[in-house]
Short mmCIF file of C-alpha atoms and ligand atoms in Angstrom, two decimals:
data_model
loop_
_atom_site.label_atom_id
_atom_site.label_comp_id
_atom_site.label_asym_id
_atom_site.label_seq_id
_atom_site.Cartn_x
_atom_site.Cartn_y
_atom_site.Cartn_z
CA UNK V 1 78.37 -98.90 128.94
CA UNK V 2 80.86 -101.31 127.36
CA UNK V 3 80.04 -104.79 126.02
CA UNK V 4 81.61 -107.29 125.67
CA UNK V 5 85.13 -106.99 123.60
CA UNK V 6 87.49 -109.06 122.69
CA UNK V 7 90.54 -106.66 123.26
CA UNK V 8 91.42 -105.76 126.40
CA UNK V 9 93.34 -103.42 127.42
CA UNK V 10 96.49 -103.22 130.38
CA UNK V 11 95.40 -100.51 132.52
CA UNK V 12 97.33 -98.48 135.55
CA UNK V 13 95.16 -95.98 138.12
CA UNK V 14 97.94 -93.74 139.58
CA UNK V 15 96.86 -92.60 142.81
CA UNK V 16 95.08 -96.03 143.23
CA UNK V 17 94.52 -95.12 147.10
CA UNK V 18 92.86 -91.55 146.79
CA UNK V 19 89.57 -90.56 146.39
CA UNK V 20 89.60 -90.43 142.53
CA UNK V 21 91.40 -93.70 142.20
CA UNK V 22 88.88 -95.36 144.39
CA UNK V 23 86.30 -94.27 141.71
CA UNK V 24 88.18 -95.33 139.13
CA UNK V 25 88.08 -98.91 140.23
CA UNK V 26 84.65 -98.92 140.62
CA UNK V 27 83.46 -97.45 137.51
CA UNK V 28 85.63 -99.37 135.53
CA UNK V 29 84.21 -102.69 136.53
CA UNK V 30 80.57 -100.71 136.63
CA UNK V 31 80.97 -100.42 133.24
CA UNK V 32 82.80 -103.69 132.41
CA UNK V 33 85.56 -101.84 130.72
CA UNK V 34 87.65 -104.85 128.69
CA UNK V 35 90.66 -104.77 131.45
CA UNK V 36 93.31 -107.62 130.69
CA UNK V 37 95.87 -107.07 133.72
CA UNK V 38 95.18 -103.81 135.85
CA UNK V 39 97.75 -101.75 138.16
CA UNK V 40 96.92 -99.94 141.49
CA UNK V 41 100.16 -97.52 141.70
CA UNK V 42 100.64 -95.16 144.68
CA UNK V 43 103.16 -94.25 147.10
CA UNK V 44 105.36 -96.20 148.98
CA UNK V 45 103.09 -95.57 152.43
CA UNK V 46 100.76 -97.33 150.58
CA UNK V 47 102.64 -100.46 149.65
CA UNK V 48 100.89 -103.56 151.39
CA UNK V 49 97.34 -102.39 150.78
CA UNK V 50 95.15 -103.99 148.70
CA UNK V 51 92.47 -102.50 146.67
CA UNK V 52 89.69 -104.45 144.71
CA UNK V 53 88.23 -104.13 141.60
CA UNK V 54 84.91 -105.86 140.94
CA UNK V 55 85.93 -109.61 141.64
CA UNK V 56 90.19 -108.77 141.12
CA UNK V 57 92.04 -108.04 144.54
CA UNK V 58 95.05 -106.02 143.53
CA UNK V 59 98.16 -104.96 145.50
CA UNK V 60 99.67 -101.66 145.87
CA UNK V 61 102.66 -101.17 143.77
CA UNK V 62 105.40 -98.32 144.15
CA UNK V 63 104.96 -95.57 141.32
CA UNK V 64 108.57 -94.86 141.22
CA UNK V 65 109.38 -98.62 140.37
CA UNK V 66 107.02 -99.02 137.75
CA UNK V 67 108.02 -100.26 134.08
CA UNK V 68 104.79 -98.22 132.27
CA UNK V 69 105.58 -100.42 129.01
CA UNK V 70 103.45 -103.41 130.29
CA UNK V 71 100.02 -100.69 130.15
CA UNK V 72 97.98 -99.52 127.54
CA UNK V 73 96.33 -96.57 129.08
CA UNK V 74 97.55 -95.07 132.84
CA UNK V 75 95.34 -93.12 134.65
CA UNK V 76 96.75 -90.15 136.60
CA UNK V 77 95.36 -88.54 139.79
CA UNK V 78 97.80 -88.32 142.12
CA UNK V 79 98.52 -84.66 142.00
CA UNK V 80 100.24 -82.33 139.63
CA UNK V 81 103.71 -83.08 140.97
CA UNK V 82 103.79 -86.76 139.98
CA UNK V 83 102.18 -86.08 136.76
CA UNK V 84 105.20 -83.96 135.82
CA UNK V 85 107.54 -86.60 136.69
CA UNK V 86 106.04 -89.61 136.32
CA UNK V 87 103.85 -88.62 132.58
CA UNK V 88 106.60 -88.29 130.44
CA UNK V 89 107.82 -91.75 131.47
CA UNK V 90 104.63 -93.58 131.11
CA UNK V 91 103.96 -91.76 127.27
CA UNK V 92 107.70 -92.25 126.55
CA UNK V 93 106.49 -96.42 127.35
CA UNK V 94 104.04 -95.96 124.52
CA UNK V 95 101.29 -95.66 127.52
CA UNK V 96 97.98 -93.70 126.70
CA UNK V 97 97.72 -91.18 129.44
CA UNK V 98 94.52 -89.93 131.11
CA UNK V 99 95.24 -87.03 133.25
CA UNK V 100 92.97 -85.39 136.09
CA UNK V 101 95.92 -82.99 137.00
CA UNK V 102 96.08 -79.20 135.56
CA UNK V 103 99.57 -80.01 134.73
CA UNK V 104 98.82 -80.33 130.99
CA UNK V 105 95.33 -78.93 130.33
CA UNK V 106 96.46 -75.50 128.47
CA UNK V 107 99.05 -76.97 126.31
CA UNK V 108 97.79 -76.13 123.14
CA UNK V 109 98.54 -79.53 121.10
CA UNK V 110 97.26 -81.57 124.32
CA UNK V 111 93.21 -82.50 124.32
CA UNK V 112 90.87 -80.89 127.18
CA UNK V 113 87.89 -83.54 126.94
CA UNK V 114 84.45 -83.56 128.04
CA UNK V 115 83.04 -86.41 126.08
CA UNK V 116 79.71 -84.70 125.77
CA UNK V 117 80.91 -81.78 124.39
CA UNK V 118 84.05 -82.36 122.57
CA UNK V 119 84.66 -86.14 121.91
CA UNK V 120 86.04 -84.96 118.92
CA UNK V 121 89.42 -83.51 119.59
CA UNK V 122 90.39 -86.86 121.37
CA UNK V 123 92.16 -87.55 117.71
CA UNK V 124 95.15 -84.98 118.96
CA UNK V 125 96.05 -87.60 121.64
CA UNK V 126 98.34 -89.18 118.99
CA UNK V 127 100.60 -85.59 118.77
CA UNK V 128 101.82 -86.41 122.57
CA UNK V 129 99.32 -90.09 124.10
CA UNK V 130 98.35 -87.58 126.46
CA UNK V 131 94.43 -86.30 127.37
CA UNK V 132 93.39 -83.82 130.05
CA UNK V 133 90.49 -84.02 132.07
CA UNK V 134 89.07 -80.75 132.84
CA UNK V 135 88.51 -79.21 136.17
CA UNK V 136 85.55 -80.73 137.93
CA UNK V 137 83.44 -77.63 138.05
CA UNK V 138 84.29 -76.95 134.72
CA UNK V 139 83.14 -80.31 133.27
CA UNK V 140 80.02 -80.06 135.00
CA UNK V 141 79.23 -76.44 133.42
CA UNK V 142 80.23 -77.12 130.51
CA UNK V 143 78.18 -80.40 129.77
CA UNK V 144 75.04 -77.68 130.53
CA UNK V 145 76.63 -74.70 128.20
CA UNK V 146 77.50 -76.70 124.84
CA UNK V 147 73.93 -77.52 123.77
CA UNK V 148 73.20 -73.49 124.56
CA UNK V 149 76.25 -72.43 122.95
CA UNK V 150 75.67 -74.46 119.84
CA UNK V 151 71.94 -73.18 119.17
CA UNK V 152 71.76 -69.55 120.41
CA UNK V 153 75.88 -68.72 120.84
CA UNK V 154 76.57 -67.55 124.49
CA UNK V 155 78.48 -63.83 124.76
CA UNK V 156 78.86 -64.16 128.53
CA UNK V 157 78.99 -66.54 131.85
CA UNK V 158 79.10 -65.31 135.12
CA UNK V 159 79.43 -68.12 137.51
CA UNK V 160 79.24 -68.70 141.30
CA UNK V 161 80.15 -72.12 143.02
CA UNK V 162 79.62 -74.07 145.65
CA UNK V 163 82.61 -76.34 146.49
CA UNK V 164 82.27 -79.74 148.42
CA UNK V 165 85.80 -80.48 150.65
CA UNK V 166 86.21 -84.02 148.61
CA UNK V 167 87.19 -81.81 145.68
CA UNK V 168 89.91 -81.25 147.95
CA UNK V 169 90.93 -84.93 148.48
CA UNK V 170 90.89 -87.35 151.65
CA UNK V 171 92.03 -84.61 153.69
CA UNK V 172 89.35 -82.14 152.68
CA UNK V 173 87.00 -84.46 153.82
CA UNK V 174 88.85 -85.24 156.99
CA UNK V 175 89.56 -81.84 158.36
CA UNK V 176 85.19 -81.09 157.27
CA UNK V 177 84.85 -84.03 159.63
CA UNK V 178 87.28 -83.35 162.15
CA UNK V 179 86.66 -79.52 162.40
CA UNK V 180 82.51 -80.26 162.73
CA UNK V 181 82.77 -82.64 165.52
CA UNK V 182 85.31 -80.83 167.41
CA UNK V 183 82.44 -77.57 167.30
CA UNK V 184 79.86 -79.60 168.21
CA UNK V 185 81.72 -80.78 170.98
CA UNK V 186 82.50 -76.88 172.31
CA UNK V 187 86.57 -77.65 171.18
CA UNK V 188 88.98 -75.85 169.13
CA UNK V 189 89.56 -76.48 165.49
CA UNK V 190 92.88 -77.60 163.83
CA UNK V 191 93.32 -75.87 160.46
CA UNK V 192 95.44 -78.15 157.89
CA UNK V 193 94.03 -78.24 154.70
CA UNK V 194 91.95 -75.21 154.41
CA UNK V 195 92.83 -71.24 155.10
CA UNK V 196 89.36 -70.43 157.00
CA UNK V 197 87.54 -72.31 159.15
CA UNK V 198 85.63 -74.61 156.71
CA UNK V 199 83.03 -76.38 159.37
CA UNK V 200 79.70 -74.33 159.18
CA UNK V 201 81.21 -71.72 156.74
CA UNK V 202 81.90 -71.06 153.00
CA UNK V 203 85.44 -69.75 151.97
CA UNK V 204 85.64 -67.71 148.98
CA UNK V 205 88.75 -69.42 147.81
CA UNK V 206 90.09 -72.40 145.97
CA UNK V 207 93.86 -73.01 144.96
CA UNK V 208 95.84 -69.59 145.33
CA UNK V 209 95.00 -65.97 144.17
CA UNK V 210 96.74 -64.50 140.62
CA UNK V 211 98.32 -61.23 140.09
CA UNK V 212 94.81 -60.21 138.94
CA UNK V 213 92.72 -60.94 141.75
CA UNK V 214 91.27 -64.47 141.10
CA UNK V 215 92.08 -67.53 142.30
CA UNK V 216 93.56 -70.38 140.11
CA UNK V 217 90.17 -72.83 140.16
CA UNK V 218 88.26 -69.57 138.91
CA UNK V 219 90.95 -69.05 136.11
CA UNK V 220 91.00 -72.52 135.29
CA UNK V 221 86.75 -72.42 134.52
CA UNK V 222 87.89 -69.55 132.68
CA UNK V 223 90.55 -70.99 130.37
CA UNK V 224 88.69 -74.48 130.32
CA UNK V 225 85.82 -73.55 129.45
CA UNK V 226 87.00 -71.79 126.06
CA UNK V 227 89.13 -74.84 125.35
CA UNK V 228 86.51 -77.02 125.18
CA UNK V 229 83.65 -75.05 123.78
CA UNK V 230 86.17 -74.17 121.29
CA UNK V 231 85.44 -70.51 121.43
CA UNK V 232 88.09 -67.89 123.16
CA UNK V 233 85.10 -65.21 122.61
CA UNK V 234 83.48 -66.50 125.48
CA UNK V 235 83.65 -64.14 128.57
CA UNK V 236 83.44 -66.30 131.71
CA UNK V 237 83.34 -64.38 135.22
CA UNK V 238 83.99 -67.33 138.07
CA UNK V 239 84.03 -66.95 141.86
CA UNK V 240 84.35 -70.42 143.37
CA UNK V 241 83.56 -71.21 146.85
CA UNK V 242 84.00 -74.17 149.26
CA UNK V 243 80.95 -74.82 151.23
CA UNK V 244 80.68 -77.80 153.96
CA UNK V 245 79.25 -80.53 151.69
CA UNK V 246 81.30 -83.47 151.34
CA UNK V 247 80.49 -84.73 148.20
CA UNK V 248 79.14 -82.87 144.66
CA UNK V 249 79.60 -79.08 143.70
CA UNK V 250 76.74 -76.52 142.95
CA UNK V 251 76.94 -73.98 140.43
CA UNK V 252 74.60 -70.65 139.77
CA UNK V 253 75.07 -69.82 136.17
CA UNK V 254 73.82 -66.60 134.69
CA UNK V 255 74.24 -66.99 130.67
CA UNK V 256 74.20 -63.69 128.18
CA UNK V 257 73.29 -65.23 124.76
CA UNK V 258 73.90 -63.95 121.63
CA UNK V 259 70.12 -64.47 120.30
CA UNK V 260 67.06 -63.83 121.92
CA UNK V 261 65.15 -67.40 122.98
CA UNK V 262 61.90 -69.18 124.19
CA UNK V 263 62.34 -70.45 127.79
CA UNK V 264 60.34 -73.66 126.68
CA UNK V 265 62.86 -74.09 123.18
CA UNK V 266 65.76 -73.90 125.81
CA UNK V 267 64.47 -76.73 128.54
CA UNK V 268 63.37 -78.82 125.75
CA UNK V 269 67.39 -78.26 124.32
CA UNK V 270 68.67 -79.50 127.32
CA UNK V 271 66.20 -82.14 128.02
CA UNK V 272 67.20 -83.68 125.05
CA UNK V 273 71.19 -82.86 125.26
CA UNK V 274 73.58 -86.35 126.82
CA UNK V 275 74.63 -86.10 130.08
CA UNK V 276 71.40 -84.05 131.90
CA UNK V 277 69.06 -84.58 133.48
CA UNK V 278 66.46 -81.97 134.10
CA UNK V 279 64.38 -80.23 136.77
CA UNK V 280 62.02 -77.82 134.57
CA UNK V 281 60.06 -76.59 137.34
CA UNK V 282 60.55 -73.77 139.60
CA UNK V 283 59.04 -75.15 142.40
CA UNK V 284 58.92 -75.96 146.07
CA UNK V 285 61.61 -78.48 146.82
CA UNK V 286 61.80 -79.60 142.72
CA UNK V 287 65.41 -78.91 141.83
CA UNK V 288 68.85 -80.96 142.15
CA UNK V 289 70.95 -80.55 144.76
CA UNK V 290 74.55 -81.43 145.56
CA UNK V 291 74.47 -83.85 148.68
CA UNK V 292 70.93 -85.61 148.13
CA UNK V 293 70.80 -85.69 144.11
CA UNK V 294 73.93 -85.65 142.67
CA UNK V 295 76.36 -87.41 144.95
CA UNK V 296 77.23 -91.42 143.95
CA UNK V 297 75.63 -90.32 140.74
CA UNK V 298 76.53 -90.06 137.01
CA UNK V 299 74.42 -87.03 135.74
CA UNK V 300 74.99 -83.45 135.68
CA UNK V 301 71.85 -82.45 136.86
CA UNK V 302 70.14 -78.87 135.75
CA UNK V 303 67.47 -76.84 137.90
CA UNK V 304 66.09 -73.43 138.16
CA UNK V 305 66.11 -72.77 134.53
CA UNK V 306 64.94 -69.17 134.53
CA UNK V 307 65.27 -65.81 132.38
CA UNK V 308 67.32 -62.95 134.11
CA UNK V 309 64.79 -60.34 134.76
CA UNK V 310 67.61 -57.71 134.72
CA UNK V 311 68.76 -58.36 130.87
CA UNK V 312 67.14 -59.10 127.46
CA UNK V 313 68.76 -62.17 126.56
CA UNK V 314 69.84 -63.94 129.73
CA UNK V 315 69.14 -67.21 131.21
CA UNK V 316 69.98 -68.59 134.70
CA UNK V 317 70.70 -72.18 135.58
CA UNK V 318 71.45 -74.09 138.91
CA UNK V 319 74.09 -77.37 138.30
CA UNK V 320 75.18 -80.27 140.06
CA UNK V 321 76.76 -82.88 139.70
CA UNK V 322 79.19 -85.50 142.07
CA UNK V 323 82.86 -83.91 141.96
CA UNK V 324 84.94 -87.28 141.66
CA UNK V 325 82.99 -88.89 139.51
CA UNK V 326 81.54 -86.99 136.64
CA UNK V 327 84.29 -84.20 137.53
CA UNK V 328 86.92 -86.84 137.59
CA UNK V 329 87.18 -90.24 137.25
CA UNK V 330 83.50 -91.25 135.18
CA UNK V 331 84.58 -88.76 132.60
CA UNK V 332 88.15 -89.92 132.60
CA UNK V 333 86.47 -93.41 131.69
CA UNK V 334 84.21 -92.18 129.26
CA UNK V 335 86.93 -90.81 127.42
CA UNK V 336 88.92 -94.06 127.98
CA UNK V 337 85.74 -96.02 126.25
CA UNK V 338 85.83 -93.22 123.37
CA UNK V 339 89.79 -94.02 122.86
CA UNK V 340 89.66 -98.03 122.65
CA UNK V 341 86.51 -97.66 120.59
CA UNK V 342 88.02 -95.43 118.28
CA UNK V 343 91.63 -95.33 117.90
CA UNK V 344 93.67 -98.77 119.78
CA UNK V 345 91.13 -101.27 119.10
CA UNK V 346 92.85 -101.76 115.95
CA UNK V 347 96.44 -101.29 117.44
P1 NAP I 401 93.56 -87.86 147.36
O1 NAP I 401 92.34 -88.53 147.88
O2 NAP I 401 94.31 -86.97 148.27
O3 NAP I 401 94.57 -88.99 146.79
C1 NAP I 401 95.84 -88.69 146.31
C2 NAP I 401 96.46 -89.94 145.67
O4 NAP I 401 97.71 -89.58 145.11
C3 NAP I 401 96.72 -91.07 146.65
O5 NAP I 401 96.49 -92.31 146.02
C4 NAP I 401 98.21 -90.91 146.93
O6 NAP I 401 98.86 -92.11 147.31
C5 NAP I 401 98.71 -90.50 145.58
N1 NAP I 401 100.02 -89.86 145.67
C6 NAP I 401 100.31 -88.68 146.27
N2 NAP I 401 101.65 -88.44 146.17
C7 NAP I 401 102.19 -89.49 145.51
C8 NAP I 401 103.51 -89.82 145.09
N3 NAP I 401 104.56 -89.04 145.34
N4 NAP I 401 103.70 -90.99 144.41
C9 NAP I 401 102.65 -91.81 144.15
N5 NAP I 401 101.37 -91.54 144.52
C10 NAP I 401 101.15 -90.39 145.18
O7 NAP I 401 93.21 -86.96 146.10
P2 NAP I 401 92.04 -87.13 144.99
O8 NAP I 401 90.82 -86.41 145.41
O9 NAP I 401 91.95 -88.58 144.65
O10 NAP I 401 92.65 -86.28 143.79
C11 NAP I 401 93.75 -86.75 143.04
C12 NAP I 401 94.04 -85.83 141.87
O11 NAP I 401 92.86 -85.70 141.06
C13 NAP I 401 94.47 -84.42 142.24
O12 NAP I 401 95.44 -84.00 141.33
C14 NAP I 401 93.21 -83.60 142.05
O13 NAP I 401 93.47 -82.27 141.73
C15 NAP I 401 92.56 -84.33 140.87
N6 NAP I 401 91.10 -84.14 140.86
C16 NAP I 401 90.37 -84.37 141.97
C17 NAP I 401 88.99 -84.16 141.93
C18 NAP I 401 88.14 -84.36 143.14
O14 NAP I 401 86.94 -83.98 143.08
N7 NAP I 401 88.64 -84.92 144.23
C19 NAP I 401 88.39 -83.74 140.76
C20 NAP I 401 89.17 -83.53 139.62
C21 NAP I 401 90.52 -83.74 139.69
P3 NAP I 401 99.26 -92.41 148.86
O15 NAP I 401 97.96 -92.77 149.52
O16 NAP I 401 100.21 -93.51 148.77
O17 NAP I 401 99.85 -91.13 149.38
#
């Protein structure tokens, strides 16, 4: 949490209407980050709504209009398309940018934080003022891995999620929604959004498929997750699946590590590591789960800590955690907090 400062900072939330941008607003004044002026910026459909921020009431202005030199630090999550365009204007401003696109993440001189795990490398903003956010199911994973990695070494992750339709945006939720009550109802579905039927059903596929099989959001838990672990020995198997949950993704992680370990050493580890919060027993009803634990809340929670019974040295883990905001705008803010802490408060 912040405290009191006395700089504050000009702040814009790009994609000030969406889901993410919504969250933004209201984690920022949860955590009474020091705003001086702040900027909703979205498209022109948008321009006459109002959105609120704690006490503030602030209008809608037109992205394409906007002079970035009056902010400080812009928040981006409307997509990778405007990020394209509309990044290198705000950094060219002398604006701070905090991306939740994939538009940037893989560029080698450009930052992929999780402020658990590699608070660190925020320095390297100051090659380019721009900092990725990670994938949400990779920020969620990887706030459970480091702590593992960084006492045993992991060799291997084989991961399967669990997808909720707000990772998809307002319209994932909408077309969930709209798809359930039109079953229940004995009516057809409309597909928009989603390739399957996504209303009692789980699609084995999020963004498009690759020449080699996999879709993009298992690649990108691939590529992520050595980025920020800071290890490209890591093998990482993903298949990533959207179930019917609205809000907060599921993961089963199987782990190969490099050393052999006590199951006790490794729940005390993560009982003690930032960002978790622990379910050590494997019992009846006692772990986290997407809709009732994690959703509206700030952990990444960890359950079902067991050892692989098929393999010497593995260890199997059950995560959750809520999609928009620890996968998206809380850790966008945390690494906001990190930046004006470290690096402009002296600007
Ligand atoms: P969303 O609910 O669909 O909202 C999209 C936002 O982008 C809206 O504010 C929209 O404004 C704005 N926008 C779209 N096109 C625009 C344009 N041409 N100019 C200006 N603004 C434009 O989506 P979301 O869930 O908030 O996600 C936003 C971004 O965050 C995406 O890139 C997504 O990949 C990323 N992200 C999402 C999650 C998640 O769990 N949802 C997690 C991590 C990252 P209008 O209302 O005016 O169209």
């Amino acid at each position: 949490m912040m405290s009191d400062n006395l700089v504050k900072y000009n702040i814009a939330v790009v994609g000030a209407t969406g889901q993410v941008g919504e969250a933004l607003f209201e984690i920022l004044h949860e955590r009474q980050f020091p705003i001086k002026n702040i900027f909703a910026l979205a498209s022109s459909k948008s321009l006459g709504k109002i959105i609120t921020c704690g006490e503030r009431t602030i209008q809608i202005s037109e992205l394409s209009k906007f002079d970035f030199a009056q902010v400080d630090i812009a928040f981006f999550s409307a997509g990778g398309e405007v990020s394209s365009k509309y990044v290198p204007k705000a950094t060219a401003a002398n604006c701070v940018v905090i991306d939740n696109t994939s538009t940037f993440r893989y560029e080698s001189n450009i930052p992929l934080i999780v402020p658990e795990v590699n608070s660190s490398e925020i320095k390297h903003f100051k090659k380019t003022n721009i900092i990725a956010n990670p994938n949400c199911s990779t920020i969620q994973m990887v706030v459970a891995l480091k702590p593992i990695h960084e006492t045993y070494g992991i060799k291997r992750v084989n991961v399967s999620t669990y997808q909720s339709v707000s990772g998809s945006g307002r319209s994932g939720i909408e077309e969930l929604a709209a798809q359930t009550s039109s079953l229940l109802n004995a009516k057809g579905i409309e597909k928009n959004i989603y390739p399957e039927q996504i209303a009692f059903n789980c699609i084995p596929q999020i963004d498009h498929f690759m020449d080699n099989g996999y879709t993009k959001e298992e690649m990108k838990m691939v590529w992520e997750t050595k980025k920020i672990l800071g290890d490209e020995s890591i093998q990482v198997n993903a298949t990533t699946v959207r179930v019917p949950v609205f809000f907060g993704h599921s993961e089963a992680i199987s782990i190969e590590l490099k050393t052999k370990f006590q199951l006790g050493d490794v729940i005390s580890l993560l009982e003690k590591s930032p960002g978790l919060i622990v379910s050590p027993e494997n019992k009846e009803g006692q772990y986290p789960t997407a809709a009732v634990t994690a959703a509206a809340s700030d952990a990444v929670y960890v359950g079902r800590i067991r050892r692989d019974i098929s393999t010497d040295s593995g260890l199997n883990l059950w995560v959750v955690a809520d999609n928009v905001r620890k996968g998206a705008a809380l850790n966008s803010i945390q690494i906001a907090e990190i930046l004006i802490a470290k690096y402009l408060s002296n600007c």
